[in-house]
mmCIF file of C-alpha atoms and ligand atoms in Angstrom:
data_model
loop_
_atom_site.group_PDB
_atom_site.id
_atom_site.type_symbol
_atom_site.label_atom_id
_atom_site.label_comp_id
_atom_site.label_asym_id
_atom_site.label_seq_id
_atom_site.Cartn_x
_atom_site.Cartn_y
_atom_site.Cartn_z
ATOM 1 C CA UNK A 95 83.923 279.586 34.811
ATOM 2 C CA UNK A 96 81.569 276.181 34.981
ATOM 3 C CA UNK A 97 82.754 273.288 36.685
ATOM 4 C CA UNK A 98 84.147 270.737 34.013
ATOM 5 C CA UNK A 99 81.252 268.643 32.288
ATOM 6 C CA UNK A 100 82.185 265.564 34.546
ATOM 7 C CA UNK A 101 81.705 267.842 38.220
ATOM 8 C CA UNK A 102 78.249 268.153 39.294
ATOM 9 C CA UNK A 103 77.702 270.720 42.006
ATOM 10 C CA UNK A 104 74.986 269.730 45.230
ATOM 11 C CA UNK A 105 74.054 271.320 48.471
ATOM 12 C CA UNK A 106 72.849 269.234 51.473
ATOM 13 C CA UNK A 107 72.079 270.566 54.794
ATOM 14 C CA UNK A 108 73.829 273.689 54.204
ATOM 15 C CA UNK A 109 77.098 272.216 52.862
ATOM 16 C CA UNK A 110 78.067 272.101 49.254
ATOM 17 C CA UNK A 111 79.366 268.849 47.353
ATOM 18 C CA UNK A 112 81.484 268.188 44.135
ATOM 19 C CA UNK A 113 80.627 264.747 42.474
ATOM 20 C CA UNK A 114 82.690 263.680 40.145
ATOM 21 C CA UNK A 115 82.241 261.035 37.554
ATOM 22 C CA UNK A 116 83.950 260.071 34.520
ATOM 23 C CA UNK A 117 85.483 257.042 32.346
ATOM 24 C CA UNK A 118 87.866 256.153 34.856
ATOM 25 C CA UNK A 119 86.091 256.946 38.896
ATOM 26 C CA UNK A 120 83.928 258.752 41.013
ATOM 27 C CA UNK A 121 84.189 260.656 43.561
ATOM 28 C CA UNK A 122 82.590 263.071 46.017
ATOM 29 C CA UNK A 123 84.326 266.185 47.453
ATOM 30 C CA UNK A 124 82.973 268.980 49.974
ATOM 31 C CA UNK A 125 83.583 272.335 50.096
ATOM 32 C CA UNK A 126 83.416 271.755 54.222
ATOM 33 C CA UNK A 127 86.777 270.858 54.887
ATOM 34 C CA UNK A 128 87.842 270.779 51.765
ATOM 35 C CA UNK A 129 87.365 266.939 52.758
ATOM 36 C CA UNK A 130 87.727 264.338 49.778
ATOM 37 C CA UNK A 131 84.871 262.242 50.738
ATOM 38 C CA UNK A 132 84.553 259.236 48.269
ATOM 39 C CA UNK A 133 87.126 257.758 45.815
ATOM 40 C CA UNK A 134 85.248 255.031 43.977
ATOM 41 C CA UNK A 135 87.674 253.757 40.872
ATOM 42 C CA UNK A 136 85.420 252.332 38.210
ATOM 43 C CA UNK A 137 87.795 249.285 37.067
ATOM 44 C CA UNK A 138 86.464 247.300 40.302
ATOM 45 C CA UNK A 139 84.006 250.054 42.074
ATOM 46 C CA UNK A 140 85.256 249.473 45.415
ATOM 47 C CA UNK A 141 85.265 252.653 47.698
ATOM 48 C CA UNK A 142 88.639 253.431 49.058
ATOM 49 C CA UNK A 143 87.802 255.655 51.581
ATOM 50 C CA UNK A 144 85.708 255.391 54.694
ATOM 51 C CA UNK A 145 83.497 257.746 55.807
ATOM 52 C CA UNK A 146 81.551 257.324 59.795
ATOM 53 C CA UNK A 147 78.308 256.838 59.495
ATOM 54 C CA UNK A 148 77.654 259.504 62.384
ATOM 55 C CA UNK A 149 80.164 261.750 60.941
ATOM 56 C CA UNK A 150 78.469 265.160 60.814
ATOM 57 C CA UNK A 151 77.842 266.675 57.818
ATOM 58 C CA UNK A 152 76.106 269.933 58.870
ATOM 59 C CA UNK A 153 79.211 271.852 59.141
ATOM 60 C CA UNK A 154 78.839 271.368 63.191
ATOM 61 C CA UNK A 155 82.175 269.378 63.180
ATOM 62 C CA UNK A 156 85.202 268.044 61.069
ATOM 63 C CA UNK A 157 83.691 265.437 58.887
ATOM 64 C CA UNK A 158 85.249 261.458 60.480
ATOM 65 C CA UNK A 159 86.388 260.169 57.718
ATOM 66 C CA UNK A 160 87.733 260.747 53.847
ATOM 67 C CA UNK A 161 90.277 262.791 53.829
ATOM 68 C CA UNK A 162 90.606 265.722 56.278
ATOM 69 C CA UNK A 163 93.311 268.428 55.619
ATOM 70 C CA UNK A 164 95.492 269.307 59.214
ATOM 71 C CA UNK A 165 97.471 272.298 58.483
ATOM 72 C CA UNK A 166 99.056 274.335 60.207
ATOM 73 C CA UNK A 167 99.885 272.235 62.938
ATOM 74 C CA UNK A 168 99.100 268.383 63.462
ATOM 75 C CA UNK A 169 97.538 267.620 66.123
ATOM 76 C CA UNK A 170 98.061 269.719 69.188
ATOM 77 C CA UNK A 171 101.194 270.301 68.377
ATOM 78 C CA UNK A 172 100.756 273.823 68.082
ATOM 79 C CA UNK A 173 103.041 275.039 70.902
ATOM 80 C CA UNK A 174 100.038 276.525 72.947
ATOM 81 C CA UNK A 175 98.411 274.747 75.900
ATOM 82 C CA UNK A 176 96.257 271.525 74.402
ATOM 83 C CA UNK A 177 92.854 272.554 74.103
ATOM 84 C CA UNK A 178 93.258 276.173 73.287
ATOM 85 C CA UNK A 179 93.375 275.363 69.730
ATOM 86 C CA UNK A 180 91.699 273.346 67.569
ATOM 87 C CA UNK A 181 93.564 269.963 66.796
ATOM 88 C CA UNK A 182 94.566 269.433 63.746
ATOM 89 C CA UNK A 183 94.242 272.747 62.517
ATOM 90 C CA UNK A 184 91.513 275.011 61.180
ATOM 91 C CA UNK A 185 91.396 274.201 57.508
ATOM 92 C CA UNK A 186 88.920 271.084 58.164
ATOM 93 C CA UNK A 187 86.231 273.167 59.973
ATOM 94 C CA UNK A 188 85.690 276.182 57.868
ATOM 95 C CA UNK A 189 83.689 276.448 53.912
ATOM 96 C CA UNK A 190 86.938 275.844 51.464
ATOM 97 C CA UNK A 191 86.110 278.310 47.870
ATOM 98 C CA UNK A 192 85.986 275.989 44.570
ATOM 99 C CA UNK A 193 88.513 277.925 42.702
ATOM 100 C CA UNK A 194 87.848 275.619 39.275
ATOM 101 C CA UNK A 195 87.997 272.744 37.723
ATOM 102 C CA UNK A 196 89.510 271.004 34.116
ATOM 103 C CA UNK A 197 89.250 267.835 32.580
ATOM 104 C CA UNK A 198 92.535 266.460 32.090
ATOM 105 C CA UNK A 199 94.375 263.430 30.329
ATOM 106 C CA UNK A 200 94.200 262.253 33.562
ATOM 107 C CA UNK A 201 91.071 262.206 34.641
ATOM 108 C CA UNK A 202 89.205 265.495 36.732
ATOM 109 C CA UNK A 203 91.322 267.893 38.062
ATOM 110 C CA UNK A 204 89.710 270.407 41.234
ATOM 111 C CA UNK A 205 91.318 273.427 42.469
ATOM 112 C CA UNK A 206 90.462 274.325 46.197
ATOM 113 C CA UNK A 207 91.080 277.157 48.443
ATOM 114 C CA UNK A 208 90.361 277.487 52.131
ATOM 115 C CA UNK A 209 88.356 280.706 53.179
ATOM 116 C CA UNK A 210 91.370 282.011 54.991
ATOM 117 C CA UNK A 211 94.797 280.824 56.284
ATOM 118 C CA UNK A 212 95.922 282.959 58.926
ATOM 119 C CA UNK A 213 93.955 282.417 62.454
ATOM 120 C CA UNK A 214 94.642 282.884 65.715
ATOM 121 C CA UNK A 215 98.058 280.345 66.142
ATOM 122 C CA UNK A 216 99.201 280.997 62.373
ATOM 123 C CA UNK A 217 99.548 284.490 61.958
ATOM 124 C CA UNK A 218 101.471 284.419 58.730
ATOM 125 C CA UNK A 219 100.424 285.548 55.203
ATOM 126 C CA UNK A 220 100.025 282.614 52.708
ATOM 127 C CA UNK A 221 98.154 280.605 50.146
ATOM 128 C CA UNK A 222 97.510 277.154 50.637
ATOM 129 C CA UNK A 223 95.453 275.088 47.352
ATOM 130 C CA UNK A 224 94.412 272.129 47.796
ATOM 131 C CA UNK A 225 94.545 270.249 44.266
ATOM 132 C CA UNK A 226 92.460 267.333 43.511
ATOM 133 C CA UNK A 227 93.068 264.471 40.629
ATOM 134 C CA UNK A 228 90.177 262.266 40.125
ATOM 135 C CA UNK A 229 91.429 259.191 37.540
ATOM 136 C CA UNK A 230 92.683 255.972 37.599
ATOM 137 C CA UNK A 231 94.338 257.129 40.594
ATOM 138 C CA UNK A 232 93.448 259.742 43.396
ATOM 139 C CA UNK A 233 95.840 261.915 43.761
ATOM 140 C CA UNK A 234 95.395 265.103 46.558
ATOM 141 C CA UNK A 235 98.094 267.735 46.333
ATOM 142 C CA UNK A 236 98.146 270.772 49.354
ATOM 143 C CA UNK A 237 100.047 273.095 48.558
ATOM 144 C CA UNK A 238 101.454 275.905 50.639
ATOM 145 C CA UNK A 239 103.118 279.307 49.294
ATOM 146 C CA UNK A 240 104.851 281.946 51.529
ATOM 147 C CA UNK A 241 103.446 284.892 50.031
ATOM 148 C CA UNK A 242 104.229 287.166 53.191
ATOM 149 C CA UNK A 243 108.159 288.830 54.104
ATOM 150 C CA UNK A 244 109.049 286.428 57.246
ATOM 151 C CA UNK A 245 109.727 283.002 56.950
ATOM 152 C CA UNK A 246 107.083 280.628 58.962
ATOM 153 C CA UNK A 247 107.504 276.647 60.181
ATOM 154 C CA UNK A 248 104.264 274.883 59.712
ATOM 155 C CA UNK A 249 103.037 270.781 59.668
ATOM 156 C CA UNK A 250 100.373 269.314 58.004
ATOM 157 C CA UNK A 251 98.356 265.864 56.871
ATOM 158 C CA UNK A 252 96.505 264.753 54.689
ATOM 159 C CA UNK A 253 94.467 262.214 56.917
ATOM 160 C CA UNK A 254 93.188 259.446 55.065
ATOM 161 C CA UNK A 255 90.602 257.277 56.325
ATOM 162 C CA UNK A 256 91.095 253.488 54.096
ATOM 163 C CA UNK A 257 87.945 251.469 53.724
ATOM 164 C CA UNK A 258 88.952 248.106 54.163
ATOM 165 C CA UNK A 259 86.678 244.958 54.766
ATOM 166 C CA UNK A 260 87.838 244.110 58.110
ATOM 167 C CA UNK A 261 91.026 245.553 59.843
ATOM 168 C CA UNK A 262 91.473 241.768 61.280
ATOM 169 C CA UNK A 263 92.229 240.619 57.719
ATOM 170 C CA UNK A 264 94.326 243.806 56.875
ATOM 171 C CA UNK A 265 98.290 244.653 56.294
ATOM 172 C CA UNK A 266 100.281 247.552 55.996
ATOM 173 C CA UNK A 267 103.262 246.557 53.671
ATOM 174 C CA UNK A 268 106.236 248.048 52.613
ATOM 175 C CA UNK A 269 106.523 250.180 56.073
ATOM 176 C CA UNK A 270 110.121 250.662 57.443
ATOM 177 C CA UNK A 271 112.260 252.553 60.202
ATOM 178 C CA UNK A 272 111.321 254.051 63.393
ATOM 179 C CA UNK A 273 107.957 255.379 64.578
ATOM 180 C CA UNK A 274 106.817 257.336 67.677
ATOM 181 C CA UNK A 275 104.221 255.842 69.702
ATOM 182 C CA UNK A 276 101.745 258.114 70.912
ATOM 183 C CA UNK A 277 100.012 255.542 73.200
ATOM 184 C CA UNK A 278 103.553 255.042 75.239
ATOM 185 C CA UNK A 279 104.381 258.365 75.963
ATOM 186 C CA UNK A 280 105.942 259.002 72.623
ATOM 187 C CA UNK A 281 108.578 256.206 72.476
ATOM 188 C CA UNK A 282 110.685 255.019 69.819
ATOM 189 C CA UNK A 283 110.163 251.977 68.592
ATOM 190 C CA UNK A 284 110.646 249.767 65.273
ATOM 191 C CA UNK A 285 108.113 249.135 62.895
ATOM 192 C CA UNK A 286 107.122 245.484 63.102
ATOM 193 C CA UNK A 287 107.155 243.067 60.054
ATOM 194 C CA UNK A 288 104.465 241.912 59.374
ATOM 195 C CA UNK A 289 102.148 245.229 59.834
ATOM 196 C CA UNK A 290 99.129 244.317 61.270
ATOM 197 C CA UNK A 291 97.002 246.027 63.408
ATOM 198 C CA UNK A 292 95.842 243.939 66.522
ATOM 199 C CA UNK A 293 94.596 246.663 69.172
ATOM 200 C CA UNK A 294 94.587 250.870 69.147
ATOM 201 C CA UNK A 295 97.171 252.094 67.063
ATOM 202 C CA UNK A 296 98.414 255.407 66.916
ATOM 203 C CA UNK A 297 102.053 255.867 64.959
ATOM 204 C CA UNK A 298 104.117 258.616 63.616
ATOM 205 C CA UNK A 299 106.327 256.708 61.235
ATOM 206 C CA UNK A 300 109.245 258.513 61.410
ATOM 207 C CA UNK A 301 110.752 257.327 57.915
ATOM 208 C CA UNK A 302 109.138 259.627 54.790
ATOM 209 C CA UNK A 303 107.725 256.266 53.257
ATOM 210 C CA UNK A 304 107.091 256.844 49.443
ATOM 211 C CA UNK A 305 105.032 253.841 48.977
ATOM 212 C CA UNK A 306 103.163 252.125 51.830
ATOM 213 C CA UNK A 307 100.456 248.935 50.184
ATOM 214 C CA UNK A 308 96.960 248.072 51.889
ATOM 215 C CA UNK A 309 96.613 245.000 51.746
ATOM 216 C CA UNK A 310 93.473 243.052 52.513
ATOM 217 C CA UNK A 311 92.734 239.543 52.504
ATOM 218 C CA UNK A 312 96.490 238.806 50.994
ATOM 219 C CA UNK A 313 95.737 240.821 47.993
ATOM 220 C CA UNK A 314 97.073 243.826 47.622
ATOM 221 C CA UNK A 315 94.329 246.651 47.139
ATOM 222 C CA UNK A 316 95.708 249.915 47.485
ATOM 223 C CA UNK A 317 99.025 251.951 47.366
ATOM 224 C CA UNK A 318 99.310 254.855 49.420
ATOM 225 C CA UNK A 319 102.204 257.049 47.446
ATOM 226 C CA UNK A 320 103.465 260.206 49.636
ATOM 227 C CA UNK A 321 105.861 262.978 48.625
ATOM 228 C CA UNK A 322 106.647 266.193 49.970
ATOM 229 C CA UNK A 323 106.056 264.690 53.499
ATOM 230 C CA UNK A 324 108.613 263.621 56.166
ATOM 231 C CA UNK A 325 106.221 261.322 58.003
ATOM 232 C CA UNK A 326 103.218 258.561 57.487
ATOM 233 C CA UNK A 327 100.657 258.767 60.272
ATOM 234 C CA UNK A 328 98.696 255.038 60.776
ATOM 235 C CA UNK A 329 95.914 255.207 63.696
ATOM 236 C CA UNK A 330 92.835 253.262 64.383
ATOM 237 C CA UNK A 331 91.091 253.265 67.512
ATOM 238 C CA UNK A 332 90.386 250.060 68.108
ATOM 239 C CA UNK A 333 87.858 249.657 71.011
ATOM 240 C CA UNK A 334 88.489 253.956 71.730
ATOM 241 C CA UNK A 335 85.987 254.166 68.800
ATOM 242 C CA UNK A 336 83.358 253.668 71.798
ATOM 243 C CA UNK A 337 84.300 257.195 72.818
ATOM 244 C CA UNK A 338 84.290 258.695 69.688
ATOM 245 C CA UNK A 339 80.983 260.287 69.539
ATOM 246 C CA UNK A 340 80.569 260.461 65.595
ATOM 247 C CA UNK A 341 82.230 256.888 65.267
ATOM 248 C CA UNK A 342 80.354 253.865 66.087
ATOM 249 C CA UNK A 343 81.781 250.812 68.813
ATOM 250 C CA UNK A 344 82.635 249.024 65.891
ATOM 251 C CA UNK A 345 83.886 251.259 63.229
ATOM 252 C CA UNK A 346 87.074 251.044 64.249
ATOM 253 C CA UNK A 347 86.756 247.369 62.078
ATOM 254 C CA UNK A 348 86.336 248.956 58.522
ATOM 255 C CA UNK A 349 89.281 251.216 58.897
ATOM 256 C CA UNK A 350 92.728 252.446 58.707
ATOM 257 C CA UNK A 351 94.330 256.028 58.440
ATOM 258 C CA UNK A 352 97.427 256.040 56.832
ATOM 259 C CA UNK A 353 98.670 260.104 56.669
ATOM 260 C CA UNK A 354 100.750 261.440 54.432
ATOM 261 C CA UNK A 355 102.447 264.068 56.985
ATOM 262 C CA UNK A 356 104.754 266.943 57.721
ATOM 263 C CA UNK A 357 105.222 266.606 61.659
ATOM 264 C CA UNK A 358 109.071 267.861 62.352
ATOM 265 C CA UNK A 359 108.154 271.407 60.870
ATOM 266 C CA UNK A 360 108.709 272.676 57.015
ATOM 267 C CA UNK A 361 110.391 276.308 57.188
ATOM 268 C CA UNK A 362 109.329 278.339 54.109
ATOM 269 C CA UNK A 363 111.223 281.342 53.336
ATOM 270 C CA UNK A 364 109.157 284.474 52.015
ATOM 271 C CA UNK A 365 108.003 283.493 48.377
ATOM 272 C CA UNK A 366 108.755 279.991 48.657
ATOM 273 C CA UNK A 367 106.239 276.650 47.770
ATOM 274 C CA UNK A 368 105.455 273.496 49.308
ATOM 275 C CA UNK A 369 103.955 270.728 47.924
ATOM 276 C CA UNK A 370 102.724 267.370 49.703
ATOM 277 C CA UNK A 371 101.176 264.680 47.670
ATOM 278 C CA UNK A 372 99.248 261.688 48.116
ATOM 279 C CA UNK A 373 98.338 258.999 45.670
ATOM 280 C CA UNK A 374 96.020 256.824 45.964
ATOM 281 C CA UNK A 375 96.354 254.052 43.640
ATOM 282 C CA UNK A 376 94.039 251.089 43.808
ATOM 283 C CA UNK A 377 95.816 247.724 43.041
HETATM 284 O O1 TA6 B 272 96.281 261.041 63.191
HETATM 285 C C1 TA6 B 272 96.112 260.417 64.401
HETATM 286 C C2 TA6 B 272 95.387 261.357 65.339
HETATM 287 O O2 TA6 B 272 96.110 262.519 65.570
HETATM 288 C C3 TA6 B 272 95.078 260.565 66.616
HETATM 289 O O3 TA6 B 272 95.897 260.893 67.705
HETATM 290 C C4 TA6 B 272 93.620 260.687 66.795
HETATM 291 O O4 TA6 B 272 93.085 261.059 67.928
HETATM 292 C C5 TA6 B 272 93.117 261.113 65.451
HETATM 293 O O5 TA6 B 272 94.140 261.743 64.766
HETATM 294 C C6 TA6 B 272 91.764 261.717 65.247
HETATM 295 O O6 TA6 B 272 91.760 263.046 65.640
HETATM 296 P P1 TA6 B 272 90.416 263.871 65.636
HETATM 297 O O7 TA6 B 272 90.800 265.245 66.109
HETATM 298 O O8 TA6 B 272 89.894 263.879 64.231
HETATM 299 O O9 TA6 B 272 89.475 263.163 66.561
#
C-alpha cells in the first residue's frame, strides 16, 4: 500500500526517513531506530524534541536524540555482565520495516516494526509495533505481544529527548514519590519540589507518573502523558555531555529526557499484549 498522502518517504546517507506534514504538525521519523526524530506542532511551530547535532545518522550508532526505543532491557540491566550487551537494547540500532500508514481524525497514524525481536539476551518469540500519531498531539505507542508458548519478563523506554530553550530556565512539574538515583549508587530519595535541574541528573522515578508538565520560562509548554509504564526516566548530563562523543560540551543546555519506562520487569504470558504510551502534548 502507499504511504498516506501527508507521509513523504526520503533516503539520506543510507537511512530512510518518514516526513510527515499535515493541518495540525510535522514531523520526521526514521526507519533507523525506529527513532521519532522531529515533532513540530503547527499551532506555535516550536520543535519539541531535540536532536544532537553530532548525532550520527549513518546507521553507525543510535541516533542522540528524538525518541529512541530501549526494549528489551533498559539500560544494562540485562542480567549479563555490563558491556556484553548493548545498552538499552537492540531495537534502536537495527533498520525498523514501515508496515503502513492512515490518515486519521487525528492526525497521521504510522505503523512500525523492528527487523527482528529476538537476539542474543531475548530469546523469546514476539511482535513488538511501534505505533506513531502525528496531530495536535504526538502520541508513540510500543507495543509488545507474546506470540511464543513461555511467558518472558522484559523493560522498555521510550526515551525522549525535550527541546527546551535553556535547561537553567526549565521545570519538571507535577512529579511525585520516590526515585532511584543512579549517580549515588542507586539510592532512594524524594523527588524535590520545585523540579529543577541544577547539575547531572540521572532519575528513575519510581512512581508511574501519568502526567509530568515541561515547563519553560514559567509557562507551561509541554505535557508528557505516560501509560502502560511503571516508571518516568529524567537525565541530562550536565557537564558529562563533554564525554559524550556525538553530544556537544554544551548540549546538555537545550535538553531534558523525560522516559516513559517499564524498569521493574512486565511478565507476559504466551498470547498476551502490552502497550506503553506516550503523549506528547504541547501546551
Ligand atoms: O535514560 C538515562 C540513561 O540510561 C543514562 O544513564 C544515560 O547514560 C543515558 O540513558 C544515555 O544512554 P546512551 O546509551 O544513549 O548513551
Amino acid at each position: 500500500m502507499p504511504p498516506a498522502d501527508s507521509v513523504n518517504v526520503s533516503e539520506s546517507n543510507g537511512l530512510t526517513f518518514l516526513e510527515i506534514e499535515n493541518s495540525m504538525a510535522t514531523a520526521k521519523v526514521s526507519l533507523f531506530g525506529g527513532h521519532v526524530l522531529s515533532f513540530v506542532p503547527k499551532k506555535d511551530n516550536k520543535e519539541r524534541l531535540w536532536v544532537s547535532p553530532h548525532a550520527y545518522l549513518n546507521g553507525e550508532r543510535p541516533i542522540r536524540g528524538g525518541i529512541p526505543v530501549c526494549w528489551p532491557w533498559f539500560s544494562d540491566d540485562h542480567g549479563r555482565d555490563k558491556g556484553s550487551l548493548p545498552s538499552h537494547g537492540f531495537l534502536r540500532t537495527q533498520v525498523w520495516k514501515f508496515v503502513g500508514s492512515q490518515e486519521t481524525s487525528s492526525g497521521t497514524e504510522l505503523t512500525l516494526t523492528p527487523s527482528f525481536s529476538r537476539a542474543e539476551g531475548f530469546e523469546y518469540d514476539c511482535n513488538v509495533m511501534l505505533v506513531i500519531n502525528v496531530g495536535e498531539t504526538l502520541e508513540v505507542s510500543l507495543i509488545t505481544e507474546n506470540t511464543g508458548v513461555v511467558p518472558f519478563t522484559f523493560n522498555c523506554a521510550l526515551h525522549t529527548y525535550f527541546h527546551v530553550g535553556h535547561i537553567q530556565d526549565t521545570r519538571l512539574d507535577s512529579m511525585e514519590g520516590e526515585y532511584k538515583d543512579k549517580l549515588a549508587d542507586w539510592d532512594i530519595k524524594e523527588t524535590p519540589s520545585p523540579y529543577t535541574i541544577n547539575s547531572e541528573t540521572d532519575r528513575i522515578h519510581l512512581t508511574p507518573i501519568e502526567k509530568a508538565t515541561i515547563n519553560v520560562e514559567d509557562n507551561d509548554f509541554t505535557d508528557v502523558s505516560s501509560s502502560g509504564h511503571d516508571s518516568v526516566v529524567v537525565w541530562n548530563p550536565w557537564q558529562g555531555a563533554a564525554s559524550i562523543s556525538d553530544m556537544d560540551p554544551f548540549g546538555y543546555k537545550h535538553m531534558l529526557c523525560v522516559e516513559t519506562a517499564i524498569t521493574k520487569g512486565k511478565s507476559l504470558a504466551p498470547g498476551e499484549r502490552h502497550v506503553m504510551t506516550q503523549t506528547v502534548n504541547p501546551c
